[in-house]
Amino acid sequence: MPADELNANLSNLIISELLGRLERFTSGEEGAHMYPWAKGFAMGYPLPTWQRELVWTQEQKVRFIHSIWSGVDVGSYMVNDIYEFVGPDERPHYREFSEILLDGQQRLTALEEYVYDGFAVPDAAGVPRVWSELSRIERRRFSSFHFAKATIRSWDEALLRRAYDLRAFGGTPHQAHERASIS
C-alpha cells in the first residue's frame, strides 16, 4: 500500500478564522503585494500558477453557502502552511509557494464572494438575502460553522503539485441527472 506522501495535518477550524484572514489580507498589511508570484487569491490565500480557473456556476456557489447554513460538513480545504520572507529589506515579500491554497479554491472563492454581497442565498422563508442584510446574530452563527483546514509543509514544487492532484482528481464528478434530491 502507498505510504503517506503528504504528512498532512487536519485542523477543525471555524469560518470566522477564514474571515479574519480575509480581513488582514484586504487591510493591506498582508495583501497581494506580499505574493507577487501568485496567480490570484481566495480568502487571502495565494493561488499557485497551476490552479485551474474558477468553474463554479452561481447555482453551485449558492448551494455551497446553503450547505454551510444547513450545518452540512463541507469537507476541508488544503494549504501549504509554511512561509518565508525574501527580497530586499525595504520591499520584502513571501517566497513562492508560501501559504498557497492547494485545494478549495472554488469553495473559498464562493465564500469570499458571499461575504462581499456577490450573490444572495435564500433564507428559511425562501427570501434571497446578501451578507450585508444579515443581522449580527445571523453573521455570528454563520461564522461559527466548522470548515476544516488540511495543511502540509513543503517547498518542493513536485510534492505540492502532487498534493493538488491527489486532492483534485480523486473522484469522478457527479452529473446533474445523478443528484439524489429532486430540484
Short mmCIF file of N, CA and C in Angstrom, two decimals:
data_model
loop_
_atom_site.label_atom_id
_atom_site.label_comp_id
_atom_site.label_asym_id
_atom_site.label_seq_id
_atom_site.Cartn_x
_atom_site.Cartn_y
_atom_site.Cartn_z
N MET A 1 0.85 -1.19 0.00
CA MET A 1 0.00 0.00 0.00
C MET A 1 0.89 1.25 0.00
N PRO A 2 0.38 2.34 -0.57
CA PRO A 2 1.18 3.57 -0.64
C PRO A 2 1.49 4.13 0.74
N ALA A 3 2.61 4.79 0.84
CA ALA A 3 2.99 5.49 2.07
C ALA A 3 2.27 6.84 2.11
N ASP A 4 2.24 7.44 3.29
CA ASP A 4 1.67 8.78 3.45
C ASP A 4 2.60 9.77 2.76
N GLU A 5 2.21 10.22 1.58
CA GLU A 5 3.06 11.11 0.79
C GLU A 5 3.08 12.54 1.30
N LEU A 6 2.00 12.97 1.92
CA LEU A 6 1.85 14.38 2.23
C LEU A 6 2.11 14.74 3.68
N ASN A 7 1.94 13.79 4.58
CA ASN A 7 2.07 14.06 6.01
C ASN A 7 1.21 15.28 6.39
N ALA A 8 -0.03 15.25 5.96
CA ALA A 8 -0.95 16.36 6.19
C ALA A 8 -1.53 16.32 7.60
N ASN A 9 -1.81 17.49 8.12
CA ASN A 9 -2.50 17.64 9.40
C ASN A 9 -3.86 18.25 9.13
N LEU A 10 -4.82 17.93 9.97
CA LEU A 10 -6.17 18.46 9.81
C LEU A 10 -6.55 19.23 11.06
N SER A 11 -6.97 20.47 10.88
CA SER A 11 -7.40 21.32 11.99
C SER A 11 -8.88 21.63 11.82
N ASN A 12 -9.64 21.43 12.86
CA ASN A 12 -11.07 21.70 12.83
C ASN A 12 -11.30 23.17 13.18
N LEU A 13 -11.31 24.02 12.17
CA LEU A 13 -11.45 25.45 12.37
C LEU A 13 -12.88 25.89 12.09
N ILE A 14 -13.15 27.17 12.36
CA ILE A 14 -14.46 27.72 12.05
C ILE A 14 -14.30 28.83 11.00
N ILE A 15 -15.38 29.16 10.35
CA ILE A 15 -15.35 30.12 9.25
C ILE A 15 -14.84 31.48 9.69
N SER A 16 -15.06 31.87 10.93
CA SER A 16 -14.58 33.19 11.37
C SER A 16 -13.07 33.30 11.23
N GLU A 17 -12.35 32.20 11.31
CA GLU A 17 -10.90 32.26 11.14
C GLU A 17 -10.54 32.59 9.69
N LEU A 18 -11.31 32.09 8.74
CA LEU A 18 -11.12 32.47 7.34
C LEU A 18 -11.48 33.94 7.12
N LEU A 19 -12.54 34.39 7.76
CA LEU A 19 -12.95 35.78 7.63
C LEU A 19 -11.88 36.71 8.20
N GLY A 20 -11.26 36.31 9.29
CA GLY A 20 -10.16 37.09 9.87
C GLY A 20 -8.98 37.18 8.93
N ARG A 21 -8.66 36.07 8.28
CA ARG A 21 -7.56 36.08 7.31
C ARG A 21 -7.89 37.03 6.15
N LEU A 22 -9.11 36.96 5.65
CA LEU A 22 -9.51 37.83 4.55
C LEU A 22 -9.42 39.30 4.97
N GLU A 23 -9.82 39.60 6.19
CA GLU A 23 -9.75 40.98 6.68
C GLU A 23 -8.31 41.47 6.74
N ARG A 24 -7.40 40.63 7.25
CA ARG A 24 -5.98 41.00 7.29
C ARG A 24 -5.42 41.20 5.88
N PHE A 25 -5.85 40.34 4.97
CA PHE A 25 -5.37 40.41 3.59
C PHE A 25 -5.83 41.71 2.92
N THR A 26 -7.10 42.05 3.10
CA THR A 26 -7.64 43.24 2.43
C THR A 26 -7.26 44.53 3.13
N SER A 27 -6.81 44.46 4.38
CA SER A 27 -6.41 45.67 5.10
C SER A 27 -5.08 46.22 4.59
N GLY A 28 -4.36 45.42 3.83
CA GLY A 28 -3.11 45.90 3.25
C GLY A 28 -1.86 45.37 3.91
N GLU A 29 -1.95 44.98 5.17
CA GLU A 29 -0.74 44.52 5.86
C GLU A 29 -0.19 43.23 5.29
N GLU A 30 -1.06 42.35 4.83
CA GLU A 30 -0.62 41.09 4.23
C GLU A 30 -1.30 40.90 2.88
N GLY A 31 -1.36 41.96 2.10
CA GLY A 31 -2.09 41.93 0.85
C GLY A 31 -1.36 41.30 -0.31
N ALA A 32 -1.94 41.48 -1.48
CA ALA A 32 -1.43 40.86 -2.71
C ALA A 32 0.02 41.22 -2.98
N HIS A 33 0.45 42.40 -2.57
CA HIS A 33 1.84 42.81 -2.83
C HIS A 33 2.86 41.88 -2.17
N MET A 34 2.43 41.13 -1.17
CA MET A 34 3.34 40.21 -0.48
C MET A 34 3.51 38.90 -1.24
N TYR A 35 2.71 38.69 -2.27
CA TYR A 35 2.74 37.45 -3.07
C TYR A 35 2.83 37.81 -4.56
N PRO A 36 3.91 38.43 -5.02
CA PRO A 36 3.97 38.89 -6.41
C PRO A 36 3.91 37.77 -7.45
N TRP A 37 4.12 36.57 -7.04
CA TRP A 37 4.14 35.40 -7.92
C TRP A 37 2.78 34.72 -8.02
N ALA A 38 1.81 35.12 -7.22
CA ALA A 38 0.52 34.43 -7.14
C ALA A 38 -0.33 34.65 -8.39
N LYS A 39 -1.04 33.61 -8.78
CA LYS A 39 -1.96 33.67 -9.91
C LYS A 39 -3.22 34.46 -9.55
N GLY A 40 -3.59 34.41 -8.29
CA GLY A 40 -4.79 35.05 -7.78
C GLY A 40 -4.91 34.72 -6.31
N PHE A 41 -6.08 34.97 -5.74
CA PHE A 41 -6.28 34.76 -4.30
C PHE A 41 -7.69 34.26 -4.03
N ALA A 42 -7.83 33.53 -2.94
CA ALA A 42 -9.13 33.09 -2.44
C ALA A 42 -9.10 33.20 -0.92
N MET A 43 -9.93 34.04 -0.36
CA MET A 43 -9.97 34.30 1.08
C MET A 43 -8.57 34.68 1.61
N GLY A 44 -7.80 35.37 0.79
CA GLY A 44 -6.47 35.82 1.19
C GLY A 44 -5.37 34.80 0.99
N TYR A 45 -5.71 33.60 0.56
CA TYR A 45 -4.69 32.59 0.27
C TYR A 45 -4.23 32.75 -1.17
N PRO A 46 -2.91 32.75 -1.42
CA PRO A 46 -2.42 32.85 -2.79
C PRO A 46 -2.63 31.55 -3.55
N LEU A 47 -2.86 31.69 -4.85
CA LEU A 47 -3.06 30.53 -5.72
C LEU A 47 -1.80 30.29 -6.54
N PRO A 48 -1.36 29.04 -6.62
CA PRO A 48 -0.20 28.74 -7.47
C PRO A 48 -0.60 28.81 -8.94
N THR A 49 0.39 28.89 -9.80
CA THR A 49 0.12 29.04 -11.23
C THR A 49 -0.63 27.87 -11.83
N TRP A 50 -0.55 26.71 -11.22
CA TRP A 50 -1.20 25.53 -11.80
C TRP A 50 -2.65 25.35 -11.35
N GLN A 51 -3.16 26.22 -10.50
CA GLN A 51 -4.58 26.12 -10.11
C GLN A 51 -5.46 26.34 -11.33
N ARG A 52 -6.53 25.57 -11.42
CA ARG A 52 -7.45 25.77 -12.54
C ARG A 52 -8.21 27.08 -12.36
N GLU A 53 -8.90 27.46 -13.40
CA GLU A 53 -9.70 28.69 -13.35
C GLU A 53 -10.95 28.44 -12.50
N LEU A 54 -11.65 29.51 -12.20
CA LEU A 54 -12.91 29.37 -11.48
C LEU A 54 -13.93 28.75 -12.42
N VAL A 55 -14.59 27.70 -11.95
CA VAL A 55 -15.53 26.98 -12.80
C VAL A 55 -16.93 26.86 -12.20
N TRP A 56 -17.09 27.15 -10.93
CA TRP A 56 -18.40 27.00 -10.33
C TRP A 56 -19.38 28.01 -10.90
N THR A 57 -20.61 27.54 -11.08
CA THR A 57 -21.69 28.42 -11.51
C THR A 57 -22.25 29.14 -10.28
N GLN A 58 -23.07 30.14 -10.53
CA GLN A 58 -23.74 30.84 -9.43
C GLN A 58 -24.57 29.86 -8.60
N GLU A 59 -25.24 28.94 -9.27
CA GLU A 59 -26.06 27.95 -8.57
C GLU A 59 -25.21 27.09 -7.64
N GLN A 60 -24.03 26.69 -8.08
CA GLN A 60 -23.16 25.88 -7.23
C GLN A 60 -22.69 26.67 -6.02
N LYS A 61 -22.39 27.94 -6.21
CA LYS A 61 -21.96 28.79 -5.09
C LYS A 61 -23.08 28.92 -4.07
N VAL A 62 -24.29 29.17 -4.55
CA VAL A 62 -25.44 29.30 -3.64
C VAL A 62 -25.66 28.00 -2.89
N ARG A 63 -25.57 26.87 -3.58
CA ARG A 63 -25.76 25.56 -2.92
C ARG A 63 -24.69 25.33 -1.85
N PHE A 64 -23.45 25.73 -2.13
CA PHE A 64 -22.38 25.57 -1.15
C PHE A 64 -22.67 26.39 0.11
N ILE A 65 -23.01 27.65 -0.07
CA ILE A 65 -23.31 28.51 1.10
C ILE A 65 -24.55 27.99 1.83
N HIS A 66 -25.54 27.54 1.09
CA HIS A 66 -26.73 26.94 1.71
C HIS A 66 -26.34 25.72 2.54
N SER A 67 -25.41 24.93 2.05
CA SER A 67 -24.93 23.76 2.80
C SER A 67 -24.31 24.17 4.13
N ILE A 68 -23.54 25.25 4.11
CA ILE A 68 -22.94 25.74 5.36
C ILE A 68 -24.05 26.14 6.32
N TRP A 69 -25.00 26.96 5.84
CA TRP A 69 -26.12 27.39 6.69
C TRP A 69 -26.88 26.19 7.24
N SER A 70 -26.95 25.12 6.48
CA SER A 70 -27.69 23.92 6.89
C SER A 70 -26.90 23.02 7.82
N GLY A 71 -25.67 23.39 8.11
CA GLY A 71 -24.85 22.60 9.03
C GLY A 71 -24.23 21.36 8.42
N VAL A 72 -24.16 21.32 7.10
CA VAL A 72 -23.59 20.17 6.40
C VAL A 72 -22.06 20.23 6.49
N ASP A 73 -21.43 19.09 6.68
CA ASP A 73 -19.97 19.02 6.66
C ASP A 73 -19.51 19.32 5.24
N VAL A 74 -18.76 20.38 5.05
CA VAL A 74 -18.34 20.79 3.70
C VAL A 74 -16.90 20.37 3.41
N GLY A 75 -16.40 19.41 4.15
CA GLY A 75 -15.06 18.89 3.89
C GLY A 75 -13.98 19.81 4.42
N SER A 76 -12.86 19.80 3.73
CA SER A 76 -11.73 20.63 4.15
C SER A 76 -11.07 21.26 2.93
N TYR A 77 -10.36 22.32 3.18
CA TYR A 77 -9.51 22.92 2.16
C TYR A 77 -8.07 22.64 2.57
N MET A 78 -7.12 22.74 1.64
CA MET A 78 -5.73 22.41 1.95
C MET A 78 -4.80 23.56 1.57
N VAL A 79 -3.91 23.89 2.50
CA VAL A 79 -2.91 24.93 2.25
C VAL A 79 -1.51 24.42 2.59
N ASN A 80 -0.54 25.08 1.99
CA ASN A 80 0.86 24.84 2.33
C ASN A 80 1.17 25.77 3.50
N ASP A 81 1.26 25.23 4.68
CA ASP A 81 1.37 26.01 5.91
C ASP A 81 2.83 26.32 6.24
N ILE A 82 3.47 27.03 5.33
CA ILE A 82 4.87 27.40 5.53
C ILE A 82 5.09 28.71 4.78
N TYR A 83 5.94 29.57 5.31
CA TYR A 83 6.23 30.81 4.61
C TYR A 83 7.65 31.26 4.94
N GLU A 84 8.16 32.11 4.07
CA GLU A 84 9.50 32.66 4.26
C GLU A 84 9.54 33.99 3.52
N PHE A 85 10.19 34.98 4.15
CA PHE A 85 10.35 36.28 3.51
C PHE A 85 11.59 36.27 2.63
N VAL A 86 11.47 36.89 1.47
CA VAL A 86 12.60 37.06 0.55
C VAL A 86 12.54 38.49 0.01
N GLY A 87 13.55 38.88 -0.72
CA GLY A 87 13.57 40.20 -1.32
C GLY A 87 14.33 41.19 -0.47
N PRO A 88 14.48 42.40 -0.97
CA PRO A 88 15.22 43.43 -0.23
C PRO A 88 14.48 43.84 1.04
N ASP A 89 15.23 44.30 2.02
CA ASP A 89 14.66 44.68 3.32
C ASP A 89 13.55 45.72 3.19
N GLU A 90 13.69 46.64 2.24
CA GLU A 90 12.68 47.69 2.11
C GLU A 90 11.42 47.22 1.39
N ARG A 91 11.48 46.09 0.69
CA ARG A 91 10.30 45.56 -0.01
C ARG A 91 10.26 44.04 0.08
N PRO A 92 10.20 43.49 1.28
CA PRO A 92 10.17 42.02 1.39
C PRO A 92 8.83 41.47 0.91
N HIS A 93 8.86 40.24 0.47
CA HIS A 93 7.63 39.55 0.09
C HIS A 93 7.81 38.07 0.43
N TYR A 94 6.72 37.34 0.29
CA TYR A 94 6.78 35.92 0.62
C TYR A 94 7.40 35.12 -0.53
N ARG A 95 8.17 34.14 -0.15
CA ARG A 95 8.78 33.22 -1.11
C ARG A 95 7.67 32.48 -1.87
N GLU A 96 7.95 32.13 -3.13
CA GLU A 96 6.98 31.40 -3.92
C GLU A 96 6.57 30.11 -3.20
N PHE A 97 5.31 29.81 -3.24
CA PHE A 97 4.65 28.66 -2.61
C PHE A 97 4.32 28.88 -1.13
N SER A 98 4.64 30.06 -0.58
CA SER A 98 4.26 30.36 0.80
C SER A 98 2.74 30.41 0.90
N GLU A 99 2.20 29.62 1.81
CA GLU A 99 0.77 29.63 2.16
C GLU A 99 -0.17 29.37 0.99
N ILE A 100 0.28 28.71 -0.07
CA ILE A 100 -0.60 28.52 -1.23
C ILE A 100 -1.79 27.63 -0.91
N LEU A 101 -2.89 27.95 -1.55
CA LEU A 101 -4.10 27.14 -1.46
C LEU A 101 -3.99 26.01 -2.47
N LEU A 102 -3.97 24.78 -1.97
CA LEU A 102 -3.81 23.61 -2.83
C LEU A 102 -5.14 22.97 -3.19
N ASP A 103 -6.13 23.12 -2.36
CA ASP A 103 -7.45 22.57 -2.63
C ASP A 103 -8.48 23.42 -1.93
N GLY A 104 -9.57 23.74 -2.63
CA GLY A 104 -10.65 24.51 -2.04
C GLY A 104 -10.89 25.85 -2.70
N GLN A 105 -10.24 26.10 -3.83
CA GLN A 105 -10.38 27.40 -4.50
C GLN A 105 -11.84 27.74 -4.80
N GLN A 106 -12.60 26.80 -5.32
CA GLN A 106 -13.99 27.09 -5.69
C GLN A 106 -14.80 27.43 -4.44
N ARG A 107 -14.62 26.65 -3.37
CA ARG A 107 -15.38 26.87 -2.14
C ARG A 107 -14.98 28.17 -1.45
N LEU A 108 -13.67 28.43 -1.34
CA LEU A 108 -13.23 29.65 -0.68
C LEU A 108 -13.59 30.89 -1.49
N THR A 109 -13.55 30.79 -2.79
CA THR A 109 -13.95 31.93 -3.63
C THR A 109 -15.45 32.19 -3.48
N ALA A 110 -16.25 31.14 -3.42
CA ALA A 110 -17.69 31.31 -3.20
C ALA A 110 -17.95 31.98 -1.85
N LEU A 111 -17.23 31.56 -0.83
CA LEU A 111 -17.37 32.16 0.49
C LEU A 111 -17.00 33.64 0.46
N GLU A 112 -15.89 33.96 -0.19
CA GLU A 112 -15.45 35.36 -0.30
C GLU A 112 -16.48 36.20 -1.05
N GLU A 113 -16.98 35.69 -2.16
CA GLU A 113 -17.99 36.43 -2.93
C GLU A 113 -19.26 36.65 -2.10
N TYR A 114 -19.62 35.65 -1.32
CA TYR A 114 -20.83 35.76 -0.49
C TYR A 114 -20.68 36.87 0.55
N VAL A 115 -19.57 36.90 1.26
CA VAL A 115 -19.42 37.92 2.31
C VAL A 115 -19.20 39.32 1.73
N TYR A 116 -18.92 39.40 0.44
CA TYR A 116 -18.83 40.71 -0.24
C TYR A 116 -20.10 41.01 -1.03
N ASP A 117 -21.20 40.34 -0.68
CA ASP A 117 -22.51 40.57 -1.31
C ASP A 117 -22.53 40.24 -2.80
N GLY A 118 -21.72 39.29 -3.22
CA GLY A 118 -21.67 38.91 -4.62
C GLY A 118 -22.88 38.14 -5.09
N PHE A 119 -23.58 37.53 -4.17
CA PHE A 119 -24.81 36.81 -4.51
C PHE A 119 -25.64 36.61 -3.25
N ALA A 120 -26.92 36.38 -3.45
CA ALA A 120 -27.85 36.17 -2.34
C ALA A 120 -28.12 34.68 -2.16
N VAL A 121 -28.43 34.31 -0.92
CA VAL A 121 -28.80 32.94 -0.59
C VAL A 121 -30.17 32.99 0.08
N PRO A 122 -31.10 32.14 -0.34
CA PRO A 122 -32.43 32.16 0.27
C PRO A 122 -32.38 31.82 1.77
N ASP A 123 -33.11 32.59 2.56
CA ASP A 123 -33.19 32.30 3.99
C ASP A 123 -34.25 31.21 4.22
N ALA A 124 -34.59 30.95 5.48
CA ALA A 124 -35.53 29.88 5.81
C ALA A 124 -36.91 30.10 5.18
N ALA A 125 -37.25 31.35 4.92
CA ALA A 125 -38.54 31.67 4.29
C ALA A 125 -38.45 31.71 2.77
N GLY A 126 -37.25 31.45 2.23
CA GLY A 126 -37.06 31.45 0.79
C GLY A 126 -36.74 32.82 0.20
N VAL A 127 -36.54 33.81 1.07
CA VAL A 127 -36.23 35.17 0.62
C VAL A 127 -34.72 35.29 0.38
N PRO A 128 -34.29 35.62 -0.84
CA PRO A 128 -32.86 35.77 -1.10
C PRO A 128 -32.27 36.95 -0.33
N ARG A 129 -31.17 36.70 0.37
CA ARG A 129 -30.53 37.75 1.18
C ARG A 129 -29.03 37.72 0.99
N VAL A 130 -28.45 38.91 0.83
CA VAL A 130 -27.00 39.02 0.76
C VAL A 130 -26.44 39.20 2.17
N TRP A 131 -25.16 39.02 2.30
CA TRP A 131 -24.48 39.04 3.60
C TRP A 131 -24.78 40.32 4.39
N SER A 132 -24.70 41.47 3.74
CA SER A 132 -24.87 42.74 4.46
C SER A 132 -26.29 42.92 5.01
N GLU A 133 -27.24 42.14 4.54
CA GLU A 133 -28.61 42.22 5.04
C GLU A 133 -28.83 41.37 6.29
N LEU A 134 -27.84 40.57 6.64
CA LEU A 134 -27.98 39.68 7.79
C LEU A 134 -27.72 40.43 9.09
N SER A 135 -28.40 40.00 10.13
CA SER A 135 -28.17 40.59 11.44
C SER A 135 -26.82 40.13 11.99
N ARG A 136 -26.36 40.81 12.99
CA ARG A 136 -25.10 40.43 13.64
C ARG A 136 -25.18 39.00 14.18
N ILE A 137 -26.32 38.64 14.72
CA ILE A 137 -26.51 37.28 15.26
C ILE A 137 -26.43 36.25 14.14
N GLU A 138 -27.06 36.55 13.00
CA GLU A 138 -27.01 35.61 11.87
C GLU A 138 -25.58 35.47 11.34
N ARG A 139 -24.86 36.57 11.24
CA ARG A 139 -23.47 36.51 10.77
C ARG A 139 -22.60 35.70 11.75
N ARG A 140 -22.84 35.93 13.02
CA ARG A 140 -22.07 35.20 14.04
C ARG A 140 -22.37 33.70 13.95
N ARG A 141 -23.62 33.36 13.74
CA ARG A 141 -23.99 31.94 13.59
C ARG A 141 -23.27 31.32 12.39
N PHE A 142 -23.31 32.00 11.25
CA PHE A 142 -22.63 31.50 10.05
C PHE A 142 -21.13 31.36 10.29
N SER A 143 -20.54 32.35 10.93
CA SER A 143 -19.10 32.36 11.18
C SER A 143 -18.65 31.26 12.12
N SER A 144 -19.58 30.71 12.88
CA SER A 144 -19.21 29.67 13.85
C SER A 144 -19.27 28.25 13.27
N PHE A 145 -19.69 28.12 12.02
CA PHE A 145 -19.72 26.79 11.41
C PHE A 145 -18.31 26.30 11.14
N HIS A 146 -18.14 25.00 11.25
CA HIS A 146 -16.83 24.38 11.05
C HIS A 146 -16.49 24.24 9.57
N PHE A 147 -15.22 24.48 9.28
CA PHE A 147 -14.66 24.28 7.93
C PHE A 147 -13.21 23.89 8.16
N ALA A 148 -12.94 22.62 8.08
CA ALA A 148 -11.61 22.09 8.43
C ALA A 148 -10.54 22.53 7.44
N LYS A 149 -9.34 22.69 7.97
CA LYS A 149 -8.19 23.07 7.15
C LYS A 149 -7.14 21.97 7.23
N ALA A 150 -6.79 21.42 6.07
CA ALA A 150 -5.70 20.45 5.98
C ALA A 150 -4.44 21.22 5.62
N THR A 151 -3.33 20.87 6.24
CA THR A 151 -2.08 21.57 5.97
C THR A 151 -0.95 20.59 5.68
N ILE A 152 -0.09 21.01 4.77
CA ILE A 152 1.18 20.34 4.57
C ILE A 152 2.25 21.42 4.65
N ARG A 153 3.50 21.02 4.75
CA ARG A 153 4.60 21.98 4.85
C ARG A 153 5.73 21.53 3.93
N SER A 154 5.89 22.26 2.81
CA SER A 154 6.93 21.87 1.86
C SER A 154 7.27 23.01 0.91
N TRP A 155 8.53 23.06 0.49
CA TRP A 155 8.96 23.96 -0.57
C TRP A 155 9.11 23.20 -1.89
N ASP A 156 8.94 21.90 -1.87
CA ASP A 156 9.14 21.05 -3.03
C ASP A 156 7.96 21.20 -3.99
N GLU A 157 8.18 21.85 -5.12
CA GLU A 157 7.10 22.09 -6.07
C GLU A 157 6.47 20.80 -6.56
N ALA A 158 7.28 19.78 -6.79
CA ALA A 158 6.73 18.50 -7.26
C ALA A 158 5.77 17.90 -6.23
N LEU A 159 6.12 17.98 -4.95
CA LEU A 159 5.24 17.47 -3.90
C LEU A 159 3.96 18.31 -3.81
N LEU A 160 4.09 19.61 -3.92
CA LEU A 160 2.91 20.49 -3.86
C LEU A 160 1.97 20.21 -5.03
N ARG A 161 2.53 20.00 -6.21
CA ARG A 161 1.71 19.66 -7.37
C ARG A 161 1.04 18.30 -7.17
N ARG A 162 1.77 17.38 -6.57
CA ARG A 162 1.22 16.04 -6.29
C ARG A 162 0.04 16.16 -5.31
N ALA A 163 0.21 16.99 -4.28
CA ALA A 163 -0.87 17.21 -3.31
C ALA A 163 -2.11 17.77 -4.01
N TYR A 164 -1.90 18.73 -4.88
CA TYR A 164 -3.00 19.31 -5.65
C TYR A 164 -3.71 18.23 -6.45
N ASP A 165 -2.93 17.43 -7.16
CA ASP A 165 -3.53 16.37 -7.98
C ASP A 165 -4.26 15.33 -7.14
N LEU A 166 -3.67 14.94 -6.02
CA LEU A 166 -4.32 13.94 -5.17
C LEU A 166 -5.66 14.43 -4.65
N ARG A 167 -5.73 15.71 -4.31
CA ARG A 167 -6.97 16.27 -3.78
C ARG A 167 -7.99 16.56 -4.88
N ALA A 168 -7.52 16.99 -6.04
CA ALA A 168 -8.43 17.45 -7.08
C ALA A 168 -8.91 16.36 -8.03
N PHE A 169 -8.17 15.29 -8.14
CA PHE A 169 -8.51 14.28 -9.14
C PHE A 169 -8.78 12.92 -8.52
N GLY A 170 -9.27 12.91 -7.29
CA GLY A 170 -9.51 11.65 -6.61
C GLY A 170 -10.84 11.00 -6.93
N GLY A 171 -11.75 11.72 -7.49
CA GLY A 171 -13.09 11.16 -7.73
C GLY A 171 -13.61 11.55 -9.09
N THR A 172 -14.78 11.05 -9.39
CA THR A 172 -15.45 11.37 -10.64
C THR A 172 -16.58 12.34 -10.34
N PRO A 173 -16.59 13.51 -11.00
CA PRO A 173 -17.65 14.47 -10.73
C PRO A 173 -19.03 13.89 -11.06
N HIS A 174 -20.02 14.21 -10.23
CA HIS A 174 -21.39 13.78 -10.50
C HIS A 174 -21.99 14.61 -11.62
N GLN A 175 -22.86 14.01 -12.37
CA GLN A 175 -23.63 14.70 -13.39
C GLN A 175 -24.94 15.17 -12.76
N ALA A 176 -25.56 16.18 -13.35
CA ALA A 176 -26.80 16.73 -12.80
C ALA A 176 -27.88 15.66 -12.64
N HIS A 177 -27.99 14.74 -13.58
CA HIS A 177 -29.04 13.71 -13.50
C HIS A 177 -28.76 12.66 -12.41
N GLU A 178 -27.59 12.71 -11.79
CA GLU A 178 -27.25 11.75 -10.74
C GLU A 178 -27.56 12.28 -9.33
N ARG A 179 -28.10 13.48 -9.25
CA ARG A 179 -28.46 14.05 -7.94
C ARG A 179 -29.53 13.19 -7.29
N ALA A 180 -29.42 13.00 -5.99
CA ALA A 180 -30.38 12.19 -5.26
C ALA A 180 -31.65 12.98 -4.92
N SER A 181 -31.51 14.30 -4.77
CA SER A 181 -32.67 15.10 -4.40
C SER A 181 -33.39 15.61 -5.64
N ILE A 182 -34.64 15.90 -5.46
CA ILE A 182 -35.46 16.45 -6.54
C ILE A 182 -35.35 17.96 -6.47
N SER A 183 -34.94 18.58 -7.55
CA SER A 183 -34.75 20.04 -7.55
C SER A 183 -36.04 20.77 -7.74
#
